[in-house]
CSV table of C-alpha atoms in Angstrom, one decimal:
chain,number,residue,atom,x,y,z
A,1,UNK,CA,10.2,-7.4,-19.6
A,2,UNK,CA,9.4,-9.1,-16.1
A,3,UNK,CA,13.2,-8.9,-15.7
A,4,UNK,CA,13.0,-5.1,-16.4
A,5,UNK,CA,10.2,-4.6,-14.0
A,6,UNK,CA,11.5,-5.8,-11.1
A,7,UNK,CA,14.7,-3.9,-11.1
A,8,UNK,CA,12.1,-1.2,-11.7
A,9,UNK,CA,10.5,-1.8,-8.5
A,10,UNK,CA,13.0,-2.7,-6.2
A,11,UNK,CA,14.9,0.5,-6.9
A,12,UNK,CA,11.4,2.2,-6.3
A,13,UNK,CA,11.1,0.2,-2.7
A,14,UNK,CA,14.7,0.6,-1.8
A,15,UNK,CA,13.8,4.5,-2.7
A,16,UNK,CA,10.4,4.8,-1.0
A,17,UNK,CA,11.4,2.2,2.2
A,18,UNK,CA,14.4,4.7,3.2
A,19,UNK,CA,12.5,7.6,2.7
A,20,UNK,CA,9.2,6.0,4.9
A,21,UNK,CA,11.9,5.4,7.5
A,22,UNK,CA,13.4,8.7,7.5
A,23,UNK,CA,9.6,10.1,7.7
A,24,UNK,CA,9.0,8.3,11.0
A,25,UNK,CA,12.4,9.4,12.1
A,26,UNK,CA,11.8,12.7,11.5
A,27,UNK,CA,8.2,12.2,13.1
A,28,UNK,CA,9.3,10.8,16.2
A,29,UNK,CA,12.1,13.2,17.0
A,30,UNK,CA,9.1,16.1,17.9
A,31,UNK,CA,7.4,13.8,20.2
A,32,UNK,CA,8.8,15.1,23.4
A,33,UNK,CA,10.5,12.7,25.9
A,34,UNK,CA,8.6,11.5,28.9
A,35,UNK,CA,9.5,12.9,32.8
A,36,UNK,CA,10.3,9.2,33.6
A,37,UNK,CA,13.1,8.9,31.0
A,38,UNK,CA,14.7,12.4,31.4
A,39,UNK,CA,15.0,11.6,34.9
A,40,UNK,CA,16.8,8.4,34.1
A,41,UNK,CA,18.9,10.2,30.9
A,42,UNK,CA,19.9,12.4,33.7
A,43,UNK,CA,21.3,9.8,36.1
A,44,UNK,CA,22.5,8.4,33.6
A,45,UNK,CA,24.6,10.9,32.4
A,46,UNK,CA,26.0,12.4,35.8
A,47,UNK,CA,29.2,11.5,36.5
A,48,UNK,CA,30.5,9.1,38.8
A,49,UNK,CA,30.8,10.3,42.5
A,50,UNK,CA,35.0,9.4,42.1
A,51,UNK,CA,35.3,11.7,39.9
A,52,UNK,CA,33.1,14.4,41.9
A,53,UNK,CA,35.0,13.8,45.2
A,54,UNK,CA,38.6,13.8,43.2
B,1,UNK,CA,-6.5,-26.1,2.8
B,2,UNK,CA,-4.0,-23.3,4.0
B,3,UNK,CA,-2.0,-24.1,7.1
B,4,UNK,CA,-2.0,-22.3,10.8
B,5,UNK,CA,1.1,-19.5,9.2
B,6,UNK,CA,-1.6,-19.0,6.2
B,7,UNK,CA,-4.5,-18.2,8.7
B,8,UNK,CA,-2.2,-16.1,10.8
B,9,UNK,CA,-1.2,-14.0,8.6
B,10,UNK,CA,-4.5,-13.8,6.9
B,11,UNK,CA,-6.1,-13.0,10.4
B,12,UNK,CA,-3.5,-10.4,11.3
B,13,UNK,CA,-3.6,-8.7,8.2
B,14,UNK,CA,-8.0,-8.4,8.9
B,15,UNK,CA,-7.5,-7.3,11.9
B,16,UNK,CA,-5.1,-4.7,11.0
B,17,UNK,CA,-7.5,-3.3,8.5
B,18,UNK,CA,-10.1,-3.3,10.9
B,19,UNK,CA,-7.4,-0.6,13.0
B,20,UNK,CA,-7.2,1.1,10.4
B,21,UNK,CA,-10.3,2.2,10.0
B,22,UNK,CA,-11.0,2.3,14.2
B,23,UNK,CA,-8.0,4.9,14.3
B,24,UNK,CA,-9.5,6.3,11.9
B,25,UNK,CA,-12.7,6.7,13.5
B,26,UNK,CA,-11.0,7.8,16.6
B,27,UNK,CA,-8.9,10.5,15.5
B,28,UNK,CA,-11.9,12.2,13.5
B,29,UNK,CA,-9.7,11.2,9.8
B,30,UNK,CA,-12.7,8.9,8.4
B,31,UNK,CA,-14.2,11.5,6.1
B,32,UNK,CA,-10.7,13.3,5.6
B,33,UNK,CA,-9.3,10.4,3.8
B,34,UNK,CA,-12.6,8.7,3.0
B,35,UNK,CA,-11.8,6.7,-0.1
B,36,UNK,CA,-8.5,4.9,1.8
B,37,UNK,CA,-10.4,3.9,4.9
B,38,UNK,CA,-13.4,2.5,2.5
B,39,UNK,CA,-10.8,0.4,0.5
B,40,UNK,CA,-9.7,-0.7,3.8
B,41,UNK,CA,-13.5,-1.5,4.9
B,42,UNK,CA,-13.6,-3.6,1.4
B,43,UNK,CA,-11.0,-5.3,2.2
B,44,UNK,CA,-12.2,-6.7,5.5
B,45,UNK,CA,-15.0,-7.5,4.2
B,46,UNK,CA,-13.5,-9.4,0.7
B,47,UNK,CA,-11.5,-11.2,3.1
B,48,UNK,CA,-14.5,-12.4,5.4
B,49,UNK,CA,-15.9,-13.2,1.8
B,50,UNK,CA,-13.1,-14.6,1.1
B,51,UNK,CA,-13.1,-17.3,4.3
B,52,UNK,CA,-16.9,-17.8,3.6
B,53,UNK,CA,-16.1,-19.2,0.2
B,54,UNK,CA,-13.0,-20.9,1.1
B,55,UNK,CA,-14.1,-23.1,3.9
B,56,UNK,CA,-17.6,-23.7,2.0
B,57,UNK,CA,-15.7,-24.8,-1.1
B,58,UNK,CA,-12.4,-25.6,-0.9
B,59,UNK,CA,-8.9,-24.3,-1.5
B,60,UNK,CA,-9.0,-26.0,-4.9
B,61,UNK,CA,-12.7,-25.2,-6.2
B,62,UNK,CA,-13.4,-23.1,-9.1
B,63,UNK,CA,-15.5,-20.9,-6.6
B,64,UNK,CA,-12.7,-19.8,-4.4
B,65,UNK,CA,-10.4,-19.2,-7.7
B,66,UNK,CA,-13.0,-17.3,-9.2
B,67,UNK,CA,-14.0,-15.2,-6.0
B,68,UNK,CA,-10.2,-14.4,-5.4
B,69,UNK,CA,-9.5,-13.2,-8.7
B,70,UNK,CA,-12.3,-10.8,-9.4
B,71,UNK,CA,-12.1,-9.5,-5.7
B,72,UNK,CA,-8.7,-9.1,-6.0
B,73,UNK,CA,-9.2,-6.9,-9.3
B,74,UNK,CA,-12.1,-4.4,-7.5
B,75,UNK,CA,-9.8,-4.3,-4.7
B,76,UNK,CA,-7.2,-3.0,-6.7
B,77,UNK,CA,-9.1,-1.1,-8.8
B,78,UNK,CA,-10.2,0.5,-5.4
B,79,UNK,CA,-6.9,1.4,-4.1
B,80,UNK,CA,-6.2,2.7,-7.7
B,81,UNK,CA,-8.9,5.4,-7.3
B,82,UNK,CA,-7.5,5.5,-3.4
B,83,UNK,CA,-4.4,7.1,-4.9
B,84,UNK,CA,-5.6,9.7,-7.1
B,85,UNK,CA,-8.0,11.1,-4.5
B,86,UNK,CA,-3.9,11.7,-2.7
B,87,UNK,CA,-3.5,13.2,-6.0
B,88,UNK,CA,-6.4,15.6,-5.1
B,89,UNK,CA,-4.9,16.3,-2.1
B,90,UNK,CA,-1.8,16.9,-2.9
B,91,UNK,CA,-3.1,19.2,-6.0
B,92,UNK,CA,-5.5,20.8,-4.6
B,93,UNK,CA,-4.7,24.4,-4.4
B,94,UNK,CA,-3.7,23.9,-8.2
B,95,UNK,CA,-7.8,23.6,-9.2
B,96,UNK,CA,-6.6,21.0,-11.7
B,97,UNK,CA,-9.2,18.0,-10.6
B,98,UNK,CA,-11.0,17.8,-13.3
B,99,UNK,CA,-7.9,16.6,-15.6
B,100,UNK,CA,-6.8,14.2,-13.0
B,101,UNK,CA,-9.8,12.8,-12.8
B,102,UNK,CA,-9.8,12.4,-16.5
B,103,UNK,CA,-6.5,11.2,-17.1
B,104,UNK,CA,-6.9,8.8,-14.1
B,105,UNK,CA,-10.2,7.2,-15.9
B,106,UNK,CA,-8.0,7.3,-19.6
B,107,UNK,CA,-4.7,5.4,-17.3
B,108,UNK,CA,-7.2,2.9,-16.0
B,109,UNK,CA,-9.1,2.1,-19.5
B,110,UNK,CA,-5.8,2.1,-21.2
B,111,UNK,CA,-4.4,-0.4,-18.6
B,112,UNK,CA,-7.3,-2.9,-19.1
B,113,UNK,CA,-7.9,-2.4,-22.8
B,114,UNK,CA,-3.5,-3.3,-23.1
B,115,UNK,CA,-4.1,-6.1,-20.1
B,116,UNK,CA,-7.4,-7.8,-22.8
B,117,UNK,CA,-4.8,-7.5,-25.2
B,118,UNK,CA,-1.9,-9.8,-23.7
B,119,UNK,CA,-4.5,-12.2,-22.4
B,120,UNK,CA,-6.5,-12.2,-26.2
B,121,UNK,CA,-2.4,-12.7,-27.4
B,122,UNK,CA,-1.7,-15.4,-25.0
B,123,UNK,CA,-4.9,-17.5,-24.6
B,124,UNK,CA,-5.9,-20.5,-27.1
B,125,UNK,CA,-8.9,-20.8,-29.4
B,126,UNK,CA,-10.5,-23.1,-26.9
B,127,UNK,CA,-10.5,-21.3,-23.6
B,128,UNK,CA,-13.5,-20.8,-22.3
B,129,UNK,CA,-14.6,-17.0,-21.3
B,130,UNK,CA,-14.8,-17.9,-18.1
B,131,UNK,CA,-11.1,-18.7,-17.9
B,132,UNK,CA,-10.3,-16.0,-19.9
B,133,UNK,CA,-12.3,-13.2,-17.8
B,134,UNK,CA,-10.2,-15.3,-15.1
B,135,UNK,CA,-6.8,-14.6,-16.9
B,136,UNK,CA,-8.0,-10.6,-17.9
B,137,UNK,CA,-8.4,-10.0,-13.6
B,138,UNK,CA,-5.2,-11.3,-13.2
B,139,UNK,CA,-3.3,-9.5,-15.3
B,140,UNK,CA,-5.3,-6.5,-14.5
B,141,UNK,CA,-4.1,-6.8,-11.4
B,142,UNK,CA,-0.7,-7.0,-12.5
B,143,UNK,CA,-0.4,-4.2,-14.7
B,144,UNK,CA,-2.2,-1.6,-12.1
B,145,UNK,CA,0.2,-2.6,-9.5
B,146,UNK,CA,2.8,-1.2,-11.9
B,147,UNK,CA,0.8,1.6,-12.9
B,148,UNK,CA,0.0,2.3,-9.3
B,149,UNK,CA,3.8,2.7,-8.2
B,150,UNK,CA,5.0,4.8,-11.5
B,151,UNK,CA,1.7,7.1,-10.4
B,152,UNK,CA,3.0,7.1,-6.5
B,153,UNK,CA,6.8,7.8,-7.5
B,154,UNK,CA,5.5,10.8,-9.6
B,155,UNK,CA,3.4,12.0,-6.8
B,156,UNK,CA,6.3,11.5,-4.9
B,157,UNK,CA,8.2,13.4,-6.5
B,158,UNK,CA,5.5,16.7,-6.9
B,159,UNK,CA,5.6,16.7,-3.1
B,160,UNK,CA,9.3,17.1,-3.0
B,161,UNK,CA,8.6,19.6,-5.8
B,162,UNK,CA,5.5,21.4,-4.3
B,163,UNK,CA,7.1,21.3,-0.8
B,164,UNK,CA,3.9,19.5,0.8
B,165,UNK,CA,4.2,19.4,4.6
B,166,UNK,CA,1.5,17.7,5.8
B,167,UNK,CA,3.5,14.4,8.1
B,168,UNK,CA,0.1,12.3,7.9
B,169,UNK,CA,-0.2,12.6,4.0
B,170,UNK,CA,3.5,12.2,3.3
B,171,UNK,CA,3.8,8.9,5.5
B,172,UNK,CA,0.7,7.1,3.6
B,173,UNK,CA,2.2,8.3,0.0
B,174,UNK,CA,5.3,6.8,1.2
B,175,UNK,CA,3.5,3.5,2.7
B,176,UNK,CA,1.7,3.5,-0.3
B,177,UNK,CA,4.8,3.4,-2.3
B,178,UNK,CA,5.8,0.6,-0.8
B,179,UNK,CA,3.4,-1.9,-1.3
B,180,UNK,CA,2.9,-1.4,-4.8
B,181,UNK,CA,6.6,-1.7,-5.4
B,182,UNK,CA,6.8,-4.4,-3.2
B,183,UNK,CA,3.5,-6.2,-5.2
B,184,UNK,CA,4.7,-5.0,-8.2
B,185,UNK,CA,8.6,-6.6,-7.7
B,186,UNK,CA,7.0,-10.1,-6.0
B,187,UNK,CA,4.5,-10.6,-9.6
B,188,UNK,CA,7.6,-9.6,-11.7
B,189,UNK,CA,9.8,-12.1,-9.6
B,190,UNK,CA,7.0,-15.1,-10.1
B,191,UNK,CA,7.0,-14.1,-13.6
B,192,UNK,CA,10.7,-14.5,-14.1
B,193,UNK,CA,10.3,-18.1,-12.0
B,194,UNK,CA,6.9,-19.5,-12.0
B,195,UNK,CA,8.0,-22.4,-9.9
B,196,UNK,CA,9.0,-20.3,-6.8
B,197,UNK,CA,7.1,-21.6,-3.9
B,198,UNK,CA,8.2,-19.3,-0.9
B,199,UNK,CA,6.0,-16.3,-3.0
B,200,UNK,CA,2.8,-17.4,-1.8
B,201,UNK,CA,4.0,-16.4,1.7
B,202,UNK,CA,5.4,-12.9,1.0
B,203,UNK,CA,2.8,-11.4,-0.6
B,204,UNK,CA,0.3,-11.7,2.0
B,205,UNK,CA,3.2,-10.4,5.1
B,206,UNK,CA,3.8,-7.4,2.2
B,207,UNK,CA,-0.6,-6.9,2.5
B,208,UNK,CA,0.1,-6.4,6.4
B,209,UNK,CA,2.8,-3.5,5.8
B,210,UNK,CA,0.1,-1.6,4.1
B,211,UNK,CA,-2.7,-1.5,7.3
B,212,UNK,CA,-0.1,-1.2,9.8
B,213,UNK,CA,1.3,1.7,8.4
B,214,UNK,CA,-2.1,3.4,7.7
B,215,UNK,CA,-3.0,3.1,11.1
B,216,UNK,CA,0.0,4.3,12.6
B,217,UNK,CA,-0.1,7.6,10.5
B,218,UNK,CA,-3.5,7.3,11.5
B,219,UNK,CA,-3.4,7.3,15.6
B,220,UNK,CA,0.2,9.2,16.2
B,221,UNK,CA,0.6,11.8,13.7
B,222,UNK,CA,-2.2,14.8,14.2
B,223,UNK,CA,-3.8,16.1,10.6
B,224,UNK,CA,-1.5,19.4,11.4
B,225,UNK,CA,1.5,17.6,12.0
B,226,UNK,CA,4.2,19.2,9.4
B,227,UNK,CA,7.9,18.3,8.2
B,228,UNK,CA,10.3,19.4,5.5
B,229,UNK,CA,10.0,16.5,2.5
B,230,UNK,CA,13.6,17.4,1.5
B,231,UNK,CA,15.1,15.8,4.1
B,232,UNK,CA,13.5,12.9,3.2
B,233,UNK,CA,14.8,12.6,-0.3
B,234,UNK,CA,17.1,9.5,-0.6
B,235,UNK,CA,18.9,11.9,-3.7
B,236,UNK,CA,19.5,15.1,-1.8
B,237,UNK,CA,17.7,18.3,-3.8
């Protein structure tokens, strides 16, 4: 019986611990991103002066 | 006595319940989910209980044992009711509280009246009550944990049904979920091997996921914060 219950729960935490994650991923995808890191995203993502002057 | 990792985790896990119900506070949720933050208010204050009658009587004393066990059965008693007023919630636009409220009381009477039975099966002629009021809170316990994650699956699964929204509800269901099929796994596993020391640490780290979760859905996610359960689902729907 105990044997039965556990498999029991740990399905049901496997189940609830992806979903919980996916909920906080889904959560924190609306919060918009801050002036400070869209600046840096953007220098980040320019490309090298080489390739500009090429 | 319990060592400095006992005490740490034991501290961290008050103080977390005490954020809890400040973010509550803070954000104006306090009345909105009144019966969670009042289980979480208990249980700050079983645990101060708790050290009071620890370091007055010992790790060991039949004081402590006694005020841990019963504690521990209100407690989860509490959190049992906690759960179907997310049922009320979750339900509410169906008018149907008066038969949750009913079956929740019939679920909780049937779960103590099966858990008197094992302990009545189980214990000896000579037991004294006191041990055997004792054994009936701890398998109380036990059994509701269960109880409490088959309830939480099936609400679950009517939000995915009913399409509930609501970010801040869905994240404490789902935090909710967790911890009683974490609790209910860790009793299973010390029933299958009662000699398994390294339990006595887990449980109380898995009574930390619960608060910290809480208050995070608590102080980040607004009441009219929304998202599509579906994509949730680990099965897709």
């Amino acid at each position: 019986m105990a044997t039965l219950i556990f498999f029991l729960s740990a399905a049901a935490l496997l189940q609830f611990f992806i979903s919980y994650c996916r909920s906080l991923i889904a959560a924190s995808i609306k919060q918009p991103l801050s002036a400070e890191f869209a600046t840096l995203l953007a220098f980040r993502t320019r490309p090298p002066a080489k390739t500009l002057h090429a | 006595m319990p060592g400095s990792i006992e005490y740490t985790i034991w501290f961290l896990a008050s103080l977390l319940e005490l954020c809890v119900v400040v973010c509550a506070l803070a954000r104006h949720s306090f009345r909105r989910y009144l019966c969670l933050n009042l289980y979480m208010l208990l249980s700050l204050l079983v645990s101060l209980g708790r050290y009071q009658v620890l370091s007055h009587y010992g790790l060991r004393s039949s004081e402590y044992k006694y005020f841990y066990f019963y504690s521990d059965a209100v407690l989860t008693i509490f959190l049992y009711l906690a759960l179907i007023t997310l049922y009320l919630y979750v339900f509410d636009e169906m008018k149907v509280e008066k038969y949750l409220r009913l079956t929740a009381l019939l679920l909780l009477v049937g779960t103590a009246l099966f858990s008197y039975g094992v302990v009545q099966q189980s214990s000896s002629v000579q037991q004294s009550s006191n041990r055997m009021l004792t054994s009936f809170f701890f398998e109380l316990s036990q059994n509701l944990y269960f109880v409490g994650l088959v309830l939480t699956y099936v609400l679950w699964g009517a939000i995915l049904k009913l399409r509930e929204t609501r970010t801040q509800l869905i994240q404490l269901v789902l935090s909710l979920g967790i911890y009683f099929s974490a609790f209910a796994a860790t009793f299973a596993l010390g029933n299958m091997f009662p000699n398994l020391q390294s339990l006595g640490y887990v449980l109380p780290v898995f009574g930390c996921l619960l608060p910290l979760a809480w208050a995070y859905a608590f102080l980040r996610l607004s009441h009219d914060a929304r998202m599509a359960p579906a994509r949730l689902a680990v099965v897709p729907r």
